Short mmCIF file of N, CA and C in Angstrom, two decimals:
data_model
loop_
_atom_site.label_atom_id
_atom_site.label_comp_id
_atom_site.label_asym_id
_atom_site.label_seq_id
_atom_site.Cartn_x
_atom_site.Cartn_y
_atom_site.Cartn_z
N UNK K 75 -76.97 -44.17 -43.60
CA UNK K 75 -75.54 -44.24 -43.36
C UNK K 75 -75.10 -43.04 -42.51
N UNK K 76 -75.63 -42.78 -41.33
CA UNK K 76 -75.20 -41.83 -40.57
C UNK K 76 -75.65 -40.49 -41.46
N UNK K 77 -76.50 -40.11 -42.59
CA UNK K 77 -76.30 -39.28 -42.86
C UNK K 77 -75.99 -38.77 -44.27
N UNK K 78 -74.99 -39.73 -44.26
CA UNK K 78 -73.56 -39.39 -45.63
C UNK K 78 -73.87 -39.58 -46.84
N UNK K 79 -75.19 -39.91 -47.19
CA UNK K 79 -75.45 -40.05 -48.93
C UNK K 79 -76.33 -38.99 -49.05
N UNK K 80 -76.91 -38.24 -48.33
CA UNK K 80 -77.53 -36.78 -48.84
C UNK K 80 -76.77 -35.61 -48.73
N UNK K 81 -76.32 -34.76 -49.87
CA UNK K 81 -75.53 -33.69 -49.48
C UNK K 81 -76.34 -32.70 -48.42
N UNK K 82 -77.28 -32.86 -48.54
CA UNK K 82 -77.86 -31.62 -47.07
C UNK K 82 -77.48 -32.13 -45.46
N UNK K 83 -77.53 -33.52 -45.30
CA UNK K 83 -77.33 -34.02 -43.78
C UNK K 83 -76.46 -34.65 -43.68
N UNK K 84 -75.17 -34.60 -45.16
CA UNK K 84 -73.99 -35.23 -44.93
C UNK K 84 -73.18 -33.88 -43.50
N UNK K 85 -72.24 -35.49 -42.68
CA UNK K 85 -71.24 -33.82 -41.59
C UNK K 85 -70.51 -34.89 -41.27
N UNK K 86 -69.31 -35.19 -41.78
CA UNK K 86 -68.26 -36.06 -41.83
C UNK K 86 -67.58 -35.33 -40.19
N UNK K 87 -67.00 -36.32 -39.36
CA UNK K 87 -66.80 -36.05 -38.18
C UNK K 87 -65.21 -35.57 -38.35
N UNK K 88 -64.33 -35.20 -37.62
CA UNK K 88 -63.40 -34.56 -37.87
C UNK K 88 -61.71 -35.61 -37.88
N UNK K 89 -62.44 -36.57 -36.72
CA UNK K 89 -61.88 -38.38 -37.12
C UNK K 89 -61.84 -38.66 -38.40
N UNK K 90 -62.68 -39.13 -39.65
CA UNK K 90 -63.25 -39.42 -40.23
C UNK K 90 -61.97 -39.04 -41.60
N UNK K 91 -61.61 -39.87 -42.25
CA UNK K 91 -60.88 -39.86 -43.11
C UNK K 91 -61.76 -39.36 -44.77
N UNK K 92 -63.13 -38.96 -44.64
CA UNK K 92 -63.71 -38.58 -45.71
C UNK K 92 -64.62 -37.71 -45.70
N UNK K 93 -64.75 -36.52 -46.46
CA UNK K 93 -64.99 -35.22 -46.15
C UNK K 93 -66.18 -34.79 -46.69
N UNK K 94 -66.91 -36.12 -47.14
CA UNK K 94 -68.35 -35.66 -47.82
C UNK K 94 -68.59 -35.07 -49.10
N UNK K 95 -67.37 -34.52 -49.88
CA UNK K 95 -67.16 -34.08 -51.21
C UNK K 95 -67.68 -35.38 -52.33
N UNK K 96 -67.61 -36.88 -51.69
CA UNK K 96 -67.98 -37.47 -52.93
C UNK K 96 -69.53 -37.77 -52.49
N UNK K 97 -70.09 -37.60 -51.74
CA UNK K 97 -71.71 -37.21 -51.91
C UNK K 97 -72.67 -36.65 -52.63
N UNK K 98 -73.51 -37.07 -53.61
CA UNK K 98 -74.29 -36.47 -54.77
C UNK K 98 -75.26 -36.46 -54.99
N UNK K 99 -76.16 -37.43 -54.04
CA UNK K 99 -77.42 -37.37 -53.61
C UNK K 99 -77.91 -38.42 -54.59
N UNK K 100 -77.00 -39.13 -55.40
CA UNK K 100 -77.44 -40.23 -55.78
C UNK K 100 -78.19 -41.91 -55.19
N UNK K 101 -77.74 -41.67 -54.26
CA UNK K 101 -78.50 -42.72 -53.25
C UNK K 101 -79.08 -42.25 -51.73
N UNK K 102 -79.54 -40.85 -51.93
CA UNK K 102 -79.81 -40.22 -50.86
C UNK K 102 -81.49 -40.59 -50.77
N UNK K 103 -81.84 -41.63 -49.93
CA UNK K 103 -83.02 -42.24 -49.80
C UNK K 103 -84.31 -41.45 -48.79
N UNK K 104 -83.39 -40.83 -48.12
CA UNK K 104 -83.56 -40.00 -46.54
C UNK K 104 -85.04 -38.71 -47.08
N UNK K 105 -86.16 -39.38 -46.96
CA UNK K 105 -87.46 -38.12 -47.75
C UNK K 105 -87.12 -36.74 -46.97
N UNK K 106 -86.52 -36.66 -46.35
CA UNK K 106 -86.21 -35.18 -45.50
C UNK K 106 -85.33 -34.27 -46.37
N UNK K 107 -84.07 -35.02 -47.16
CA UNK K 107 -83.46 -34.08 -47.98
C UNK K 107 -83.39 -35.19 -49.31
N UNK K 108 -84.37 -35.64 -49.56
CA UNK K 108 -84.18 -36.42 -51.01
C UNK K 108 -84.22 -35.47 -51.94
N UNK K 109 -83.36 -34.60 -52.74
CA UNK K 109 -83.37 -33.78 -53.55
C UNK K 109 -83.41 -32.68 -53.45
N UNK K 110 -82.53 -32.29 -51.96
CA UNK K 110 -82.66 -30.95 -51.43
C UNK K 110 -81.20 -30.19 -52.53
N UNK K 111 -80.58 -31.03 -53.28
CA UNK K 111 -80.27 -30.36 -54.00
C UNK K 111 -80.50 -29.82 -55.44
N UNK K 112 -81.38 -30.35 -55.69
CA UNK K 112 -82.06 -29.81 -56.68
C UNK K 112 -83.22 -29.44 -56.97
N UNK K 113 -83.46 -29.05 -55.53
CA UNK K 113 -84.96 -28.58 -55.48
C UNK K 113 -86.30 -29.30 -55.56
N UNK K 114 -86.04 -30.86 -55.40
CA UNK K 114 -86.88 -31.59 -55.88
C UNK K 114 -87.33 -32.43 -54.54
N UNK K 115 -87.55 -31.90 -53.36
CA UNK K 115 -87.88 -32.46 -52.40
C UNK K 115 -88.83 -33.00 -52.11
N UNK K 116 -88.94 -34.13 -51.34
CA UNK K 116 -90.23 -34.85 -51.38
C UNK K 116 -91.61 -33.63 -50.80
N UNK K 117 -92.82 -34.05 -51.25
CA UNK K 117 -93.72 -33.26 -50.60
C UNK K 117 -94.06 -33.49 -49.34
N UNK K 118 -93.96 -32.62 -48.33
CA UNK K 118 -94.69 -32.93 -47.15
C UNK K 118 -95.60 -31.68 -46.62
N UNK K 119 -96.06 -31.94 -45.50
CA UNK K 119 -96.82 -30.92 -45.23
C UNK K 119 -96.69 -30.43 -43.81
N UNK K 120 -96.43 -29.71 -42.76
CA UNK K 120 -96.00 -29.29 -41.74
C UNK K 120 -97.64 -28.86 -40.83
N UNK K 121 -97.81 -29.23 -39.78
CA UNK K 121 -98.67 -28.59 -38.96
C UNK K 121 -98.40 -28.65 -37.46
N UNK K 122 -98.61 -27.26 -37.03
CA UNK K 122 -98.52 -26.90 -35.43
C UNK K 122 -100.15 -26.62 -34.96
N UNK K 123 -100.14 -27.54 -33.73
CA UNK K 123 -101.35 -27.46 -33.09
C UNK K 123 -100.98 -27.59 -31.56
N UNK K 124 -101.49 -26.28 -30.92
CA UNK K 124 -101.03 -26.13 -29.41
C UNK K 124 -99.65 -26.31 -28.89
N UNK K 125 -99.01 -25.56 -29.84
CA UNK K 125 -97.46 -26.04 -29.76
C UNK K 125 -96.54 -27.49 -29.90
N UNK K 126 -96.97 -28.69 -30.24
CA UNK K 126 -96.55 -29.21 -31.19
C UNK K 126 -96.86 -29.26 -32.80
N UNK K 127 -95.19 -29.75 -33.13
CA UNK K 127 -95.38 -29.41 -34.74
C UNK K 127 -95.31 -30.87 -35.62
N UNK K 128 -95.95 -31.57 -36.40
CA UNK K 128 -96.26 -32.51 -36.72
C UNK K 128 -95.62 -32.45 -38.56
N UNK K 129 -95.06 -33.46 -38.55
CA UNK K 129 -94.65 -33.40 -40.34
C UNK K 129 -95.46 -34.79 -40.79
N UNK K 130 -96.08 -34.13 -41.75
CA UNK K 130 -96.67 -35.71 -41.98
C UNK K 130 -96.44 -35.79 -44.04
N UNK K 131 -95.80 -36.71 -44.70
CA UNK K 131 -95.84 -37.18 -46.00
C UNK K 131 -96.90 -37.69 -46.93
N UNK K 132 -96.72 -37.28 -48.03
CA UNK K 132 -97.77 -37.83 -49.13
C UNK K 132 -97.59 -38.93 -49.58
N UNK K 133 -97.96 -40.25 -49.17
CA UNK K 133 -97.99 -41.46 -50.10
C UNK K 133 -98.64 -41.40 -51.31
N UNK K 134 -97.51 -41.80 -52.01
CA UNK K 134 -98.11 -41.96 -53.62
C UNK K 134 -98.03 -43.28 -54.19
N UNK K 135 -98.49 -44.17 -54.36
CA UNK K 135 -98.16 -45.28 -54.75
C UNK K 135 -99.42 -45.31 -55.90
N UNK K 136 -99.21 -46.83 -56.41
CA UNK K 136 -100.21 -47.21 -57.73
C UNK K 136 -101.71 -47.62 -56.51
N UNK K 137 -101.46 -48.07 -55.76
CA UNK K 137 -102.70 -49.29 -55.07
C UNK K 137 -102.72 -48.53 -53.11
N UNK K 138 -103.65 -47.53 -53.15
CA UNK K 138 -103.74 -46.95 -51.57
C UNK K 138 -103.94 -48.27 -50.67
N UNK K 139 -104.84 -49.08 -51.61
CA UNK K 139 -105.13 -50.06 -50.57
C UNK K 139 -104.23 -51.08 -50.26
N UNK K 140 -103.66 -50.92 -50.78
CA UNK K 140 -102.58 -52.36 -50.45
C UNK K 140 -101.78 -51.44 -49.12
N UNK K 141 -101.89 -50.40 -48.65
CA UNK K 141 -101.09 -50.22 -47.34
C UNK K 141 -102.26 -50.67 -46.14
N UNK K 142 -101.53 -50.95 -45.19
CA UNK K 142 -102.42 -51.50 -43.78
C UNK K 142 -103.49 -52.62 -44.02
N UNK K 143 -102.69 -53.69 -45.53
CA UNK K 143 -103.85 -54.80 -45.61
C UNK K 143 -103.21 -56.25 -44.97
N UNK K 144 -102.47 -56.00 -44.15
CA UNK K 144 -101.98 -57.11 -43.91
C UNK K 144 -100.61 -58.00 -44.36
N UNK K 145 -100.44 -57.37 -45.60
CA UNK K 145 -99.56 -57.69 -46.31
C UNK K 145 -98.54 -57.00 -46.89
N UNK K 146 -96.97 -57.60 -46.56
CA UNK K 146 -96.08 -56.75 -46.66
C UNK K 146 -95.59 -56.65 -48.27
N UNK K 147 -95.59 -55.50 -48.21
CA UNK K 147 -95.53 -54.70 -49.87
C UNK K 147 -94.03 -54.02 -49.81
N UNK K 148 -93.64 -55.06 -49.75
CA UNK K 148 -91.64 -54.59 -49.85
C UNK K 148 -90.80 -53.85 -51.12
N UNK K 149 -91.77 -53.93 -52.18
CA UNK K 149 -91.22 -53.33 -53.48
C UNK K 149 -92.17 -51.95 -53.71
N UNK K 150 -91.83 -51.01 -54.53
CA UNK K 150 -92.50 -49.88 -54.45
C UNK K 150 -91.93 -48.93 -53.57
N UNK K 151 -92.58 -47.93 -53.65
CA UNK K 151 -93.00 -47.15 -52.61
C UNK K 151 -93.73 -47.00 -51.08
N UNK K 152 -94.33 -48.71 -51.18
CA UNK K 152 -95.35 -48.93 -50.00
C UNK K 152 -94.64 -48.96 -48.68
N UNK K 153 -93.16 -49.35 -48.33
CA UNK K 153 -92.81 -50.10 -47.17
C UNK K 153 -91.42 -48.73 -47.37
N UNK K 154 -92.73 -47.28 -46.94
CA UNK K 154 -91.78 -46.25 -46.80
C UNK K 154 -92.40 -45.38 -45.65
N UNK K 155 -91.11 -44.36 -44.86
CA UNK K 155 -91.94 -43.34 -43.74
C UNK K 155 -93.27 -42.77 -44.22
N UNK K 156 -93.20 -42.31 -45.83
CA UNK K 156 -94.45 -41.30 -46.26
C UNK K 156 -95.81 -42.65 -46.27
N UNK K 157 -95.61 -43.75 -46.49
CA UNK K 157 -96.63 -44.95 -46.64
C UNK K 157 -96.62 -45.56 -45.50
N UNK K 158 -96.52 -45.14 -44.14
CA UNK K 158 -96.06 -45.57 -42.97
C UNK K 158 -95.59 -47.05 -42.33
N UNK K 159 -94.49 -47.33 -43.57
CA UNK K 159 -93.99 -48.36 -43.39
C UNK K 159 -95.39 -49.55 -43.91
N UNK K 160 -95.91 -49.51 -45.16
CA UNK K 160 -96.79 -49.94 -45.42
C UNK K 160 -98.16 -50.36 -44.38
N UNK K 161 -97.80 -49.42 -43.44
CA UNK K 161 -99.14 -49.73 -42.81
C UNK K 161 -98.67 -49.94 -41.29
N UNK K 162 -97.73 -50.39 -41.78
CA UNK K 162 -97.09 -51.23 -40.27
C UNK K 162 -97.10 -52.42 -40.77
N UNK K 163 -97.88 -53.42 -42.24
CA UNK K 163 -97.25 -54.76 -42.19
C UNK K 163 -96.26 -55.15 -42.31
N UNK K 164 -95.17 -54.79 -42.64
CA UNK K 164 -93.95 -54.91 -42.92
C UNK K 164 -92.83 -55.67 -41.58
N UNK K 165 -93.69 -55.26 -40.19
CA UNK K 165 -93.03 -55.41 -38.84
C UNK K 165 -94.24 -56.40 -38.55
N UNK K 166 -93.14 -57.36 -38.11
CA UNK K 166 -94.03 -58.20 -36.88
C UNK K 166 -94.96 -57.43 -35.96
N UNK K 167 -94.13 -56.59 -35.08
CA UNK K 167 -94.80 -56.03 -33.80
C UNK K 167 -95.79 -55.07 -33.92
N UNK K 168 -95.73 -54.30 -35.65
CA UNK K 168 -96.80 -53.27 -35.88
C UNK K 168 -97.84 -53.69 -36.79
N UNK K 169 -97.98 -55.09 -37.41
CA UNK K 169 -98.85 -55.73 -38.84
C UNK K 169 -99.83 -55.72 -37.50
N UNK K 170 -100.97 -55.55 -38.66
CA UNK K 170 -103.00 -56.23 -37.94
C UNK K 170 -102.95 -56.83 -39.17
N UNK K 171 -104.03 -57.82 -38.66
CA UNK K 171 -104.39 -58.77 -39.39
C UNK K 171 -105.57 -57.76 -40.87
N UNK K 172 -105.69 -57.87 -41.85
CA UNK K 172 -106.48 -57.23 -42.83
C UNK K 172 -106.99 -58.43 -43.99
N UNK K 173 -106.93 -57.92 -45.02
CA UNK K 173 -107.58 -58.95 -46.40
C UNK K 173 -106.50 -60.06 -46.26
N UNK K 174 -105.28 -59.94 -45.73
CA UNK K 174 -104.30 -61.22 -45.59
C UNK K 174 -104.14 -61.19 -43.98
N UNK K 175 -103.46 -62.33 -43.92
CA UNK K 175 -102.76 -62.53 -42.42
C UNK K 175 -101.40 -62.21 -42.28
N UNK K 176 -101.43 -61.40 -41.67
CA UNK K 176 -100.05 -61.08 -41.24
C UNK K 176 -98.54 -61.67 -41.09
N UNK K 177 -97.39 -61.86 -42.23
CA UNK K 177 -96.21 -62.85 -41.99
C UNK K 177 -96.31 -63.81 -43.24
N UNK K 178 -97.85 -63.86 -44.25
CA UNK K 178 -97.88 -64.86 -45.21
C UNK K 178 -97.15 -64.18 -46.20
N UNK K 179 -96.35 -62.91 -46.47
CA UNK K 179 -95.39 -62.74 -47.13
C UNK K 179 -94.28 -62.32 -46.87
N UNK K 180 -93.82 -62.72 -45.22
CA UNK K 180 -92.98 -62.50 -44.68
C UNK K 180 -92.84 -61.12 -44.23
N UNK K 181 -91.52 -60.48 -43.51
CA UNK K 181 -91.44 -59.47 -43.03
C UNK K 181 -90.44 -58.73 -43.48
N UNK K 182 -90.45 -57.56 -44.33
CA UNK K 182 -89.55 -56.60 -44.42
C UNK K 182 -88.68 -55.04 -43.55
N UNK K 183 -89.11 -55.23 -41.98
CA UNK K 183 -89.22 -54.18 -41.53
C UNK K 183 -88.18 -53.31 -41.52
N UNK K 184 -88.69 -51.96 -41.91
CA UNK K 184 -87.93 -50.96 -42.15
C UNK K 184 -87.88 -49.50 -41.16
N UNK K 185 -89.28 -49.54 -40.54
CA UNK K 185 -89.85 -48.98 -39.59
C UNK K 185 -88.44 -48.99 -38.22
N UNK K 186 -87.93 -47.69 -38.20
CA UNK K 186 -86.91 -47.45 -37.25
C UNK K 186 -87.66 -47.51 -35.89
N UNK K 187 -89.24 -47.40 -35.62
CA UNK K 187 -89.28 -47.90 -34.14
C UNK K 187 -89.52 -49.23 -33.93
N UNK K 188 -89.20 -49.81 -34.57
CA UNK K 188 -89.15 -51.08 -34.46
C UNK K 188 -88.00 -52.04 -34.82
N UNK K 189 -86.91 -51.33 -35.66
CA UNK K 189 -85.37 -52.07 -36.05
C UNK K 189 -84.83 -51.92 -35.65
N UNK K 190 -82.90 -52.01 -35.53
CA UNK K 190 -82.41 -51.98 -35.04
C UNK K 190 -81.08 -51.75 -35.77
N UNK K 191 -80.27 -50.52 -35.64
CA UNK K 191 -79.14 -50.53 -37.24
C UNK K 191 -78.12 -51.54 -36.62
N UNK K 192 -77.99 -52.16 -37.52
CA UNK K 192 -77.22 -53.66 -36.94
C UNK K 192 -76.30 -53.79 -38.46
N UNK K 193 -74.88 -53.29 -38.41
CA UNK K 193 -74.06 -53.13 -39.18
C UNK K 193 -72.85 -53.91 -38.60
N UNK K 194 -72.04 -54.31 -39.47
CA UNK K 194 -70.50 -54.93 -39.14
C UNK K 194 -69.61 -53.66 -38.45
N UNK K 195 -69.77 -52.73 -39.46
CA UNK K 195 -68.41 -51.52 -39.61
C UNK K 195 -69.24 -50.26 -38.66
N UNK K 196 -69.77 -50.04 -37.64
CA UNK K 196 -70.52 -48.66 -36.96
C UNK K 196 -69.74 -48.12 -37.56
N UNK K 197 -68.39 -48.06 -37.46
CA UNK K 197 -67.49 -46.61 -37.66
C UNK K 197 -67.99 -46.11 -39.35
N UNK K 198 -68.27 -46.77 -39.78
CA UNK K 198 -69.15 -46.13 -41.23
C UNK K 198 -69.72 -44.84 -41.38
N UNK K 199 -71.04 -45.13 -40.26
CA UNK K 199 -71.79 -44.68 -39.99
C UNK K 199 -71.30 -43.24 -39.73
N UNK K 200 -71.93 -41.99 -40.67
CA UNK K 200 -71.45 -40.80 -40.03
C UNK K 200 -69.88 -40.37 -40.45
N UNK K 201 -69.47 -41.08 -41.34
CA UNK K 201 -67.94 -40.51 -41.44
C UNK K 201 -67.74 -39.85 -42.96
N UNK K 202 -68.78 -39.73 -43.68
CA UNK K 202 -68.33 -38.77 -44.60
C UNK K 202 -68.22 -39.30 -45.63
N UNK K 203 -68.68 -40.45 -45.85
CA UNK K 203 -68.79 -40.95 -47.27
C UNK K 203 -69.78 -41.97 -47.35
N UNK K 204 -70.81 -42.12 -48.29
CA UNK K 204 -71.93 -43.23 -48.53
C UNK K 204 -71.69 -44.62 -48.76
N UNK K 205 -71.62 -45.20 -47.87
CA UNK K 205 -72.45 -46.61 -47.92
C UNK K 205 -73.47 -47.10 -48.30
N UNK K 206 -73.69 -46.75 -49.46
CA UNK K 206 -74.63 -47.46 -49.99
C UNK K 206 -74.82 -49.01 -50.25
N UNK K 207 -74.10 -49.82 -50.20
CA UNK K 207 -74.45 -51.23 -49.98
C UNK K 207 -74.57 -51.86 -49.05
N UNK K 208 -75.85 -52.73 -48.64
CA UNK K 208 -75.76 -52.96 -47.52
C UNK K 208 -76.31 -52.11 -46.69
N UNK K 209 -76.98 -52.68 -45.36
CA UNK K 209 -77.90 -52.06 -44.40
C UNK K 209 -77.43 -50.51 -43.95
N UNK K 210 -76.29 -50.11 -44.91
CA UNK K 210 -75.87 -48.72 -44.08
C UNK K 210 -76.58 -47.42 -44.57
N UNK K 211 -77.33 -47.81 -45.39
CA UNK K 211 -77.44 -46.49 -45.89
C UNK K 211 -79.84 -46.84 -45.74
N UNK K 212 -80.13 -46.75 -44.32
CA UNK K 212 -81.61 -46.83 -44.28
C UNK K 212 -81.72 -46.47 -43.41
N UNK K 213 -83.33 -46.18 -42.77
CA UNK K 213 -83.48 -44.93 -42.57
C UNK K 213 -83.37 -45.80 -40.53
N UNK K 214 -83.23 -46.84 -40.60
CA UNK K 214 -82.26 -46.95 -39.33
C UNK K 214 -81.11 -46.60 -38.44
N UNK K 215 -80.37 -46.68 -39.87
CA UNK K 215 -78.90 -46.63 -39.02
C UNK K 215 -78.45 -44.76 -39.90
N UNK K 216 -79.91 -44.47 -40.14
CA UNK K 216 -79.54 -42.83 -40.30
C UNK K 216 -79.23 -42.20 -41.98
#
């Protein structure tokens, strides 16, 4: 949602009739500040090599293998940035074929290089209060 459901990357615009005060990190999905207020941030791990700097996440799920098998794993943890969008099956344009065929459980894509934030209300987006229902609050439309 632009932002607005994590208190660390909430910044209500100055338009914006809501000031980010009712933000609590209760639906703050965003692994960058998921629990940056209480110290409970997701794990990641940071590396610079020849001057780029690379962030890469810990997938934790019950089943490693069920990521990059072909099959989209929409519940869980699997069809997340740290599980790389389960593999990529989740997207048409990023699934390989694996132990399933690609699309026999349909497509959940969540993978921002490949979606598109496609909301009714843009002006939502970014103004200082969470949208949590509805496509506004993923890691598309921010």
């Amino acid at each position: 949602d632009g932002g607005d459901c994590c208190i660390a990357s909430c910044n209500a615009t100055t338009s914006s009739d809501f000031d980010c005060s009712e933000t609590d990190d209760s639906a703050c999905y965003d692994p960058m500040y998921s629990g940056a207020s209480t110290g409970a941030v997701t794990a990641s791990s940071t590396t610079t090599n020849a001057g780029a700097t690379t962030t890469s996440f810990v997938c934790s799920v019950d089943y490693p293998t069920y990521v990059g098998d072909g099959h989209c794993d929409s519940t869980g943890e699997y069809n997340t940035r740290s599980c790389g969008w389960d593999g990529g099956d989740c997207c048409e344009e990023s699934c390989l074929d694996g132990n399933y065929t690609c699309g026999s459980n349909e497509y959940d894509c969540q993978d921002p290089a490949y979606k598109v934030c496609s909301v009714e209300g843009s002006s939502y987006l970014g103004d200082g209060y969470c949208d949590s229902v509805g496509d506004y609050n993923t890691d598309v439309c921010g």
